PDB file of C-alpha atoms and ligand atoms in Angstrom:
ATOM      1  CA  MET A  61     -90.359 -43.791 -41.372  1.00 63.00           C
ATOM      2  CA  ASN A  62     -89.082 -46.612 -39.142  1.00 63.00           C
ATOM      3  CA  GLY A  63     -92.447 -48.347 -39.748  1.00 68.00           C
ATOM      4  CA  ARG A  64     -94.621 -45.272 -38.922  1.00 67.00           C
ATOM      5  CA  ARG A  65     -96.888 -44.096 -41.741  1.00 69.00           C
ATOM      6  CA  PRO A  66     -96.907 -41.213 -42.443  1.00 62.00           C
ATOM      7  CA  PRO A  67     -94.389 -39.598 -40.070  1.00 60.00           C
ATOM      8  CA  GLU A  68     -95.302 -36.300 -38.382  1.00 64.00           C
ATOM      9  CA  SER A  69     -94.292 -33.401 -40.597  1.00 61.00           C
ATOM     10  CA  GLY A  70     -90.981 -31.861 -39.651  1.00 59.00           C
ATOM     11  CA  THR A  71     -89.624 -35.199 -38.415  1.00 65.00           C
ATOM     12  CA  LEU A  72     -85.820 -35.113 -38.338  1.00 59.00           C
ATOM     13  CA  VAL A  73     -84.128 -38.039 -40.056  1.00 58.00           C
ATOM     14  CA  GLU A  74     -80.774 -39.317 -38.826  1.00 56.00           C
ATOM     15  CA  PRO A  75     -78.752 -40.654 -41.777  1.00 50.00           C
ATOM     16  CA  GLY A  76     -77.562 -44.211 -41.241  1.00 52.00           C
ATOM     17  CA  VAL A  77     -79.994 -44.750 -38.349  1.00 57.00           C
ATOM     18  CA  ASP A  78     -83.532 -44.054 -39.583  1.00 65.00           C
ATOM     19  CA  ARG A  79     -85.070 -46.081 -42.364  1.00 69.00           C
ATOM     20  CA  VAL A  80     -87.195 -44.041 -44.774  1.00 65.00           C
ATOM     21  CA  THR A  81     -89.295 -45.621 -47.530  1.00 69.00           C
ATOM     22  CA  VAL A  82     -91.624 -44.076 -50.100  1.00 66.00           C
ATOM     23  CA  ASP A  83     -94.066 -46.487 -51.746  1.00 71.00           C
ATOM     24  CA  GLY A  84     -92.011 -49.339 -50.325  1.00 72.00           C
ATOM     25  CA  ARG A  85     -88.729 -48.086 -51.804  1.00 63.00           C
ATOM     26  CA  ARG A  86     -85.801 -47.122 -49.584  1.00 61.00           C
ATOM     27  CA  VAL A  87     -84.860 -43.446 -49.770  1.00 57.00           C
ATOM     28  CA  GLU A  88     -81.245 -42.551 -48.926  1.00 52.00           C
ATOM     29  CA  PRO A  89     -80.526 -39.003 -47.812  1.00 51.00           C
ATOM     30  CA  ALA A  90     -78.027 -37.073 -49.952  1.00 47.00           C
ATOM     31  CA  ALA A  91     -74.586 -37.716 -48.512  1.00 64.00           C
ATOM     32  CA  ASP A  92     -73.084 -34.627 -46.957  1.00 86.00           C
ATOM     33  CA  HIS A  93     -69.435 -35.402 -46.492  1.00 95.00           C
ATOM     34  CA  HIS A  94     -66.534 -33.289 -45.387  1.00 96.00           C
ATOM     35  CA  TYR A  95     -63.231 -33.171 -47.295  1.00 96.00           C
ATOM     36  CA  VAL A  96     -60.232 -31.360 -45.846  1.00 97.00           C
ATOM     37  CA  VAL A  97     -56.726 -30.739 -47.221  1.00 98.00           C
ATOM     38  CA  LEU A  98     -54.178 -30.260 -44.421  1.00 98.00           C
ATOM     39  CA  HIS A  99     -50.538 -29.178 -44.624  1.00 98.00           C
ATOM     40  CA  LYS A 100     -49.158 -31.518 -41.971  1.00 98.00           C
ATOM     41  CA  PRO A 101     -46.163 -30.024 -40.163  1.00 98.00           C
ATOM     42  CA  ALA A 102     -43.227 -32.146 -38.947  1.00 98.00           C
ATOM     43  CA  GLY A 103     -43.670 -33.698 -35.500  1.00 97.00           C
ATOM     44  CA  VAL A 104     -47.451 -34.064 -35.815  1.00 97.00           C
ATOM     45  CA  VAL A 105     -48.729 -37.643 -35.814  1.00 97.00           C
ATOM     46  CA  VAL A 106     -51.373 -39.092 -38.130  1.00 96.00           C
ATOM     47  CA  THR A 107     -53.462 -40.826 -35.455  1.00 90.00           C
ATOM     48  CA  ALA A 108     -56.530 -39.850 -33.482  1.00 84.00           C
ATOM     49  CA  ARG A 109     -54.699 -40.098 -30.142  1.00 87.00           C
ATOM     50  CA  ASP A 110     -51.010 -40.467 -29.356  1.00 92.00           C
ATOM     51  CA  PRO A 111     -49.928 -42.400 -26.250  1.00 94.00           C
ATOM     52  CA  GLN A 112     -46.756 -40.259 -26.168  1.00 94.00           C
ATOM     53  CA  GLY A 113     -48.831 -37.075 -26.081  1.00 94.00           C
ATOM     54  CA  ARG A 114     -47.529 -35.648 -29.358  1.00 95.00           C
ATOM     55  CA  PRO A 115     -49.792 -33.280 -31.323  1.00 96.00           C
ATOM     56  CA  THR A 116     -52.118 -35.041 -33.774  1.00 96.00           C
ATOM     57  CA  VAL A 117     -53.548 -34.033 -37.149  1.00 97.00           C
ATOM     58  CA  MET A 118     -57.017 -34.269 -35.584  1.00 95.00           C
ATOM     59  CA  GLY A 119     -56.112 -31.386 -33.291  1.00 94.00           C
ATOM     60  CA  LEU A 120     -55.208 -29.265 -36.333  1.00 95.00           C
ATOM     61  CA  VAL A 121     -58.516 -29.789 -38.167  1.00 95.00           C
ATOM     62  CA  ARG A 122     -60.848 -29.516 -35.155  1.00 90.00           C
ATOM     63  CA  GLU A 123     -62.302 -26.272 -36.504  1.00 86.00           C
ATOM     64  CA  ALA A 124     -63.356 -28.000 -39.739  1.00 84.00           C
ATOM     65  CA  GLY A 125     -66.517 -28.847 -37.780  1.00 84.00           C
ATOM     66  CA  ALA A 126     -66.740 -32.492 -38.853  1.00 82.00           C
ATOM     67  CA  PRO A 127     -67.161 -34.908 -35.964  1.00 82.00           C
ATOM     68  CA  ARG A 128     -65.532 -37.980 -37.507  1.00 87.00           C
ATOM     69  CA  LEU A 129     -62.818 -37.049 -39.996  1.00 94.00           C
ATOM     70  CA  PHE A 130     -60.178 -39.653 -40.669  1.00 92.00           C
ATOM     71  CA  PRO A 131     -56.949 -39.462 -42.694  1.00 95.00           C
ATOM     72  CA  VAL A 132     -56.599 -40.949 -46.192  1.00 96.00           C
ATOM     73  CA  GLY A 133     -53.442 -43.022 -45.766  1.00 94.00           C
ATOM     74  CA  ARG A 134     -50.525 -42.043 -43.573  1.00 94.00           C
ATOM     75  CA  LEU A 135     -47.521 -39.743 -43.463  1.00 98.00           C
ATOM     76  CA  ASP A 136     -44.545 -40.405 -41.182  1.00 98.00           C
ATOM     77  CA  THR A 137     -44.259 -38.093 -38.194  1.00 98.00           C
ATOM     78  CA  ALA A 138     -41.229 -36.408 -39.798  1.00 98.00           C
ATOM     79  CA  THR A 139     -42.891 -36.021 -43.222  1.00 98.00           C
ATOM     80  CA  THR A 140     -44.667 -32.761 -43.971  1.00 98.00           C
ATOM     81  CA  GLY A 141     -47.195 -31.820 -46.611  1.00 98.00           C
ATOM     82  CA  LEU A 142     -50.507 -32.789 -48.068  1.00 98.00           C
ATOM     83  CA  LEU A 143     -52.842 -34.981 -46.040  1.00 98.00           C
ATOM     84  CA  LEU A 144     -56.459 -35.493 -47.016  1.00 98.00           C
ATOM     85  CA  LEU A 145     -59.017 -36.068 -44.280  1.00 97.00           C
ATOM     86  CA  THR A 146     -62.622 -37.041 -44.835  1.00 96.00           C
ATOM     87  CA  ASP A 147     -65.646 -38.772 -43.377  1.00 95.00           C
ATOM     88  CA  ASP A 148     -66.390 -40.318 -46.792  1.00 95.00           C
ATOM     89  CA  GLY A 149     -65.342 -43.902 -46.095  1.00 94.00           C
ATOM     90  CA  GLU A 150     -65.992 -45.190 -49.604  1.00 94.00           C
ATOM     91  CA  LEU A 151     -63.783 -42.588 -51.286  1.00 95.00           C
ATOM     92  CA  ALA A 152     -61.074 -42.894 -48.610  1.00 95.00           C
ATOM     93  CA  ASN A 153     -60.896 -46.680 -49.045  1.00 94.00           C
ATOM     94  CA  ARG A 154     -60.724 -46.422 -52.802  1.00 94.00           C
ATOM     95  CA  LEU A 155     -58.007 -43.751 -52.718  1.00 95.00           C
ATOM     96  CA  ALA A 156     -55.918 -45.899 -50.409  1.00 91.00           C
ATOM     97  CA  HIS A 157     -56.480 -49.119 -52.397  1.00 91.00           C
ATOM     98  CA  PRO A 158     -53.491 -50.114 -54.585  1.00 88.00           C
ATOM     99  CA  ARG A 159     -55.870 -51.141 -57.412  1.00 92.00           C
ATOM    100  CA  HIS A 160     -56.573 -47.487 -58.273  1.00 93.00           C
ATOM    101  CA  LYS A 161     -52.864 -46.530 -58.371  1.00 94.00           C
ATOM    102  CA  VAL A 162     -53.586 -42.951 -57.303  1.00 96.00           C
ATOM    103  CA  ALA A 163     -50.436 -40.842 -57.821  1.00 97.00           C
ATOM    104  CA  LYS A 164     -48.739 -39.392 -54.741  1.00 98.00           C
ATOM    105  CA  GLU A 165     -46.135 -36.712 -55.444  1.00 98.00           C
ATOM    106  CA  TYR A 166     -43.237 -36.076 -53.055  1.00 98.00           C
ATOM    107  CA  VAL A 167     -40.278 -33.726 -52.978  1.00 98.00           C
ATOM    108  CA  ALA A 168     -37.399 -35.346 -51.108  1.00 98.00           C
ATOM    109  CA  THR A 169     -34.173 -33.709 -50.013  1.00 98.00           C
ATOM    110  CA  VAL A 170     -31.556 -36.455 -50.068  1.00 98.00           C
ATOM    111  CA  SER A 171     -27.888 -36.847 -49.197  1.00 98.00           C
ATOM    112  CA  GLY A 172     -25.659 -36.831 -52.261  1.00 98.00           C
ATOM    113  CA  VAL A 173     -26.757 -36.504 -55.855  1.00 98.00           C
ATOM    114  CA  PRO A 174     -28.481 -39.532 -57.441  1.00 98.00           C
ATOM    115  CA  GLY A 175     -26.837 -40.514 -60.721  1.00 97.00           C
ATOM    116  CA  GLU A 176     -28.446 -41.828 -63.907  1.00 97.00           C
ATOM    117  CA  ARG A 177     -28.169 -45.409 -62.640  1.00 97.00           C
ATOM    118  CA  ASP A 178     -30.041 -44.554 -59.411  1.00 98.00           C
ATOM    119  CA  LEU A 179     -32.753 -42.675 -61.311  1.00 98.00           C
ATOM    120  CA  ARG A 180     -33.181 -45.602 -63.719  1.00 98.00           C
ATOM    121  CA  ALA A 181     -33.531 -47.989 -60.772  1.00 98.00           C
ATOM    122  CA  LEU A 182     -36.161 -45.784 -59.097  1.00 98.00           C
ATOM    123  CA  ARG A 183     -38.044 -45.422 -62.384  1.00 98.00           C
ATOM    124  CA  GLY A 184     -37.985 -49.137 -63.132  1.00 97.00           C
ATOM    125  CA  GLY A 185     -38.711 -50.401 -59.612  1.00 97.00           C
ATOM    126  CA  VAL A 186     -36.426 -51.178 -56.678  1.00 97.00           C
ATOM    127  CA  MET A 187     -36.420 -54.291 -54.521  1.00 97.00           C
ATOM    128  CA  LEU A 188     -37.526 -53.597 -50.933  1.00 98.00           C
ATOM    129  CA  GLU A 189     -38.039 -56.175 -48.178  1.00 97.00           C
ATOM    130  CA  ASP A 190     -41.752 -56.297 -49.037  1.00 97.00           C
ATOM    131  CA  GLY A 191     -41.154 -56.736 -52.777  1.00 97.00           C
ATOM    132  CA  MET A 192     -40.494 -54.764 -55.926  1.00 98.00           C
ATOM    133  CA  THR A 193     -41.878 -51.233 -56.184  1.00 98.00           C
ATOM    134  CA  LEU A 194     -43.998 -50.163 -59.142  1.00 97.00           C
ATOM    135  CA  PRO A 195     -42.334 -47.835 -61.658  1.00 96.00           C
ATOM    136  CA  ALA A 196     -42.101 -44.267 -60.328  1.00 98.00           C
ATOM    137  CA  ASP A 197     -41.658 -40.901 -62.025  1.00 98.00           C
ATOM    138  CA  VAL A 198     -38.384 -39.365 -60.822  1.00 98.00           C
ATOM    139  CA  GLU A 199     -36.772 -36.040 -61.595  1.00 97.00           C
ATOM    140  CA  VAL A 200     -33.815 -34.195 -60.062  1.00 98.00           C
ATOM    141  CA  LEU A 201     -34.852 -30.630 -59.216  1.00 98.00           C
ATOM    142  CA  GLY A 202     -31.470 -29.281 -58.145  1.00 98.00           C
ATOM    143  CA  SER A 203     -28.532 -29.798 -55.839  1.00 97.00           C
ATOM    144  CA  ALA A 204     -26.329 -27.751 -53.538  1.00 97.00           C
ATOM    145  CA  ARG A 205     -23.852 -28.383 -50.731  1.00 96.00           C
ATOM    146  CA  GLY A 206     -24.017 -32.187 -50.969  1.00 97.00           C
ATOM    147  CA  LEU A 207     -27.832 -32.342 -50.900  1.00 98.00           C
ATOM    148  CA  CYS A 208     -30.228 -32.874 -53.758  1.00 98.00           C
ATOM    149  CA  ARG A 209     -33.949 -32.201 -54.246  1.00 98.00           C
ATOM    150  CA  VAL A 210     -35.762 -34.988 -56.040  1.00 98.00           C
ATOM    151  CA  ARG A 211     -39.380 -35.081 -57.225  1.00 98.00           C
ATOM    152  CA  LEU A 212     -40.857 -38.548 -57.017  1.00 98.00           C
ATOM    153  CA  VAL A 213     -44.332 -39.754 -57.985  1.00 98.00           C
ATOM    154  CA  ILE A 214     -45.387 -43.167 -56.704  1.00 98.00           C
ATOM    155  CA  ARG A 215     -48.651 -45.035 -57.204  1.00 96.00           C
ATOM    156  CA  GLU A 216     -48.569 -47.219 -54.105  1.00 95.00           C
ATOM    157  CA  GLY A 217     -48.730 -46.385 -50.422  1.00 91.00           C
ATOM    158  CA  ARG A 218     -46.450 -48.774 -48.590  1.00 95.00           C
ATOM    159  CA  ASN A 219     -45.076 -47.902 -45.183  1.00 96.00           C
ATOM    160  CA  ARG A 220     -42.161 -45.403 -45.427  1.00 98.00           C
ATOM    161  CA  GLN A 221     -41.963 -46.236 -49.119  1.00 98.00           C
ATOM    162  CA  VAL A 222     -40.198 -43.127 -50.421  1.00 98.00           C
ATOM    163  CA  ARG A 223     -37.595 -43.199 -47.640  1.00 98.00           C
ATOM    164  CA  ARG A 224     -36.952 -46.904 -48.270  1.00 98.00           C
ATOM    165  CA  MET A 225     -36.713 -46.450 -52.055  1.00 98.00           C
ATOM    166  CA  LEU A 226     -34.173 -43.656 -51.738  1.00 98.00           C
ATOM    167  CA  ASP A 227     -32.248 -45.564 -49.046  1.00 98.00           C
ATOM    168  CA  ALA A 228     -32.123 -48.546 -51.418  1.00 98.00           C
ATOM    169  CA  VAL A 229     -30.277 -46.474 -54.036  1.00 98.00           C
ATOM    170  CA  GLY A 230     -27.885 -45.011 -51.456  1.00 98.00           C
ATOM    171  CA  HIS A 231     -29.434 -41.551 -50.992  1.00 98.00           C
ATOM    172  CA  PRO A 232     -31.078 -41.325 -47.570  1.00 98.00           C
ATOM    173  CA  VAL A 233     -33.864 -38.797 -47.131  1.00 98.00           C
ATOM    174  CA  ARG A 234     -33.144 -35.727 -45.020  1.00 98.00           C
ATOM    175  CA  GLU A 235     -36.529 -34.082 -45.588  1.00 98.00           C
ATOM    176  CA  LEU A 236     -39.728 -35.283 -47.204  1.00 98.00           C
ATOM    177  CA  VAL A 237     -42.727 -33.251 -48.327  1.00 98.00           C
ATOM    178  CA  ARG A 238     -45.843 -34.604 -50.005  1.00 98.00           C
ATOM    179  CA  SER A 239     -46.819 -32.012 -52.581  1.00 98.00           C
ATOM    180  CA  GLY A 240     -49.663 -33.785 -54.384  1.00 98.00           C
ATOM    181  CA  PHE A 241     -52.280 -36.473 -53.948  1.00 98.00           C
ATOM    182  CA  GLY A 242     -53.994 -37.463 -57.204  1.00 97.00           C
ATOM    183  CA  PRO A 243     -55.279 -34.208 -58.714  1.00 97.00           C
ATOM    184  CA  VAL A 244     -54.961 -32.248 -55.421  1.00 98.00           C
ATOM    185  CA  ARG A 245     -51.945 -29.950 -54.899  1.00 97.00           C
ATOM    186  CA  LEU A 246     -50.549 -28.555 -51.670  1.00 97.00           C
ATOM    187  CA  ALA A 247     -49.660 -25.237 -53.367  1.00 94.00           C
ATOM    188  CA  ARG A 248     -49.386 -22.350 -50.917  1.00 92.00           C
ATOM    189  CA  LEU A 249     -51.154 -23.812 -47.895  1.00 97.00           C
ATOM    190  CA  ARG A 250     -49.002 -22.865 -44.861  1.00 97.00           C
ATOM    191  CA  PRO A 251     -47.742 -25.650 -42.523  1.00 97.00           C
ATOM    192  CA  GLY A 252     -50.514 -26.411 -40.003  1.00 97.00           C
ATOM    193  CA  GLY A 253     -53.123 -24.770 -42.248  1.00 97.00           C
ATOM    194  CA  TRP A 254     -56.098 -26.519 -43.811  1.00 97.00           C
ATOM    195  CA  ARG A 255     -58.742 -25.795 -46.406  1.00 97.00           C
ATOM    196  CA  ARG A 256     -61.825 -27.514 -47.755  1.00 96.00           C
ATOM    197  CA  LEU A 257     -61.485 -29.436 -51.016  1.00 96.00           C
ATOM    198  CA  ARG A 258     -62.848 -27.442 -53.963  1.00 96.00           C
ATOM    199  CA  PRO A 259     -65.802 -29.015 -55.855  1.00 94.00           C
ATOM    200  CA  ALA A 260     -63.723 -29.488 -59.030  1.00 95.00           C
ATOM    201  CA  GLU A 261     -60.987 -31.203 -56.973  1.00 96.00           C
ATOM    202  CA  LEU A 262     -63.557 -33.557 -55.464  1.00 96.00           C
ATOM    203  CA  VAL A 263     -64.868 -34.512 -58.908  1.00 94.00           C
ATOM    204  CA  ALA A 264     -61.311 -35.165 -60.137  1.00 95.00           C
ATOM    205  CA  LEU A 265     -60.441 -37.120 -56.985  1.00 96.00           C
ATOM    206  CA  ARG A 266     -63.542 -39.302 -57.368  1.00 95.00           C
ATOM    207  CA  GLU A 267     -62.545 -39.967 -60.977  1.00 94.00           C
ATOM    208  CA  ALA A 268     -59.021 -40.902 -59.870  1.00 95.00           C
ATOM    209  CA  ALA A 269     -60.594 -43.387 -57.454  1.00 94.00           C
ATOM    210  CA  GLY A 270     -62.709 -44.972 -60.198  1.00 92.00           C
ATOM    211  CA  LEU A 271     -65.934 -43.200 -59.197  1.00 91.00           C
ATOM    212  CA  ALA A 272     -66.617 -41.563 -62.551  1.00 74.00           C
ATOM    213  CA  ASP A 273     -69.258 -38.958 -61.927  1.00 62.00           C
ATOM    214  CA  ALA A 274     -68.137 -36.027 -64.046  1.00 47.00           C
ATOM    215  CA  ALA A 275     -71.738 -35.629 -65.288  1.00 48.00           C
ATOM    216  CA  GLU A 276     -72.977 -34.977 -61.731  1.00 50.00           C
ATOM    217  CA  ALA A 277     -70.786 -31.899 -61.601  1.00 46.00           C
ATOM    218  CA  SER A 278     -72.269 -30.241 -64.688  1.00 47.00           C
ATOM    219  CA  PRO A 279     -75.165 -27.841 -64.098  1.00 47.00           C
TER     220      PRO A 279
HETATM  221  N1  LIG B 355     -43.122 -42.349 -47.988  1.00 58.29           N
HETATM  222  C1  LIG B 355     -42.376 -42.216 -46.874  1.00 58.29           C
HETATM  223  O1  LIG B 355     -41.284 -42.737 -46.793  1.00 58.29           O
HETATM  224  N2  LIG B 355     -42.890 -41.510 -45.859  1.00 58.29           N
HETATM  225  C2  LIG B 355     -44.079 -40.894 -45.900  1.00 58.29           C
HETATM  226  O2  LIG B 355     -44.491 -40.238 -44.930  1.00 58.29           O
HETATM  227  C3  LIG B 355     -44.843 -41.036 -47.066  1.00 58.29           C
HETATM  228  C4  LIG B 355     -44.332 -41.765 -48.096  1.00 58.29           C
END
């Protein structure tokens, strides 16, 4: 290890720092990553530190016991719902990369009731200042008292994309919740609560990010 042959028994190896070879071949330690699903509440910012002193998502997942978790993509401060955090940089980068078109599901409460024309526009793609959006899945869930709940699935992650798409068709967002990220669902996680990703969810998430390793999961 690190040029010493053989190392004393019981030597501790620090992944990413120590270099271990056996018969001249590099041996990589098994990666031991952390994956956390957080229900981000409104008013909590998705940064490590906030100059304005607002609460951060990092504060909410401190007890997850991982020293260097970072968020997969962003949610606006006002948006609530599912945020993945991990120290697995490769998976995080792939999930955030537009090439993999990982589905993000949102439930938006909007002003007014979008008509067929608005829904068609959202489904086909709307023109925003940074270009046309990819086709989205859109469904009206219900309406009452001048507000409407809309389920929207997008496969990009542009800044404030859902709010801008709904603004563009004349139905500004009053409330926005992310309910799904790829195969992962928010389900009944309470606001501010977090849980570890289940092994089957991790396999499905890796597949969604183009890291097909379903075989690794079988016994
Ligand atoms: N789209 C938005 O407009 N806001 C978010 O927080 C996420 C997606």
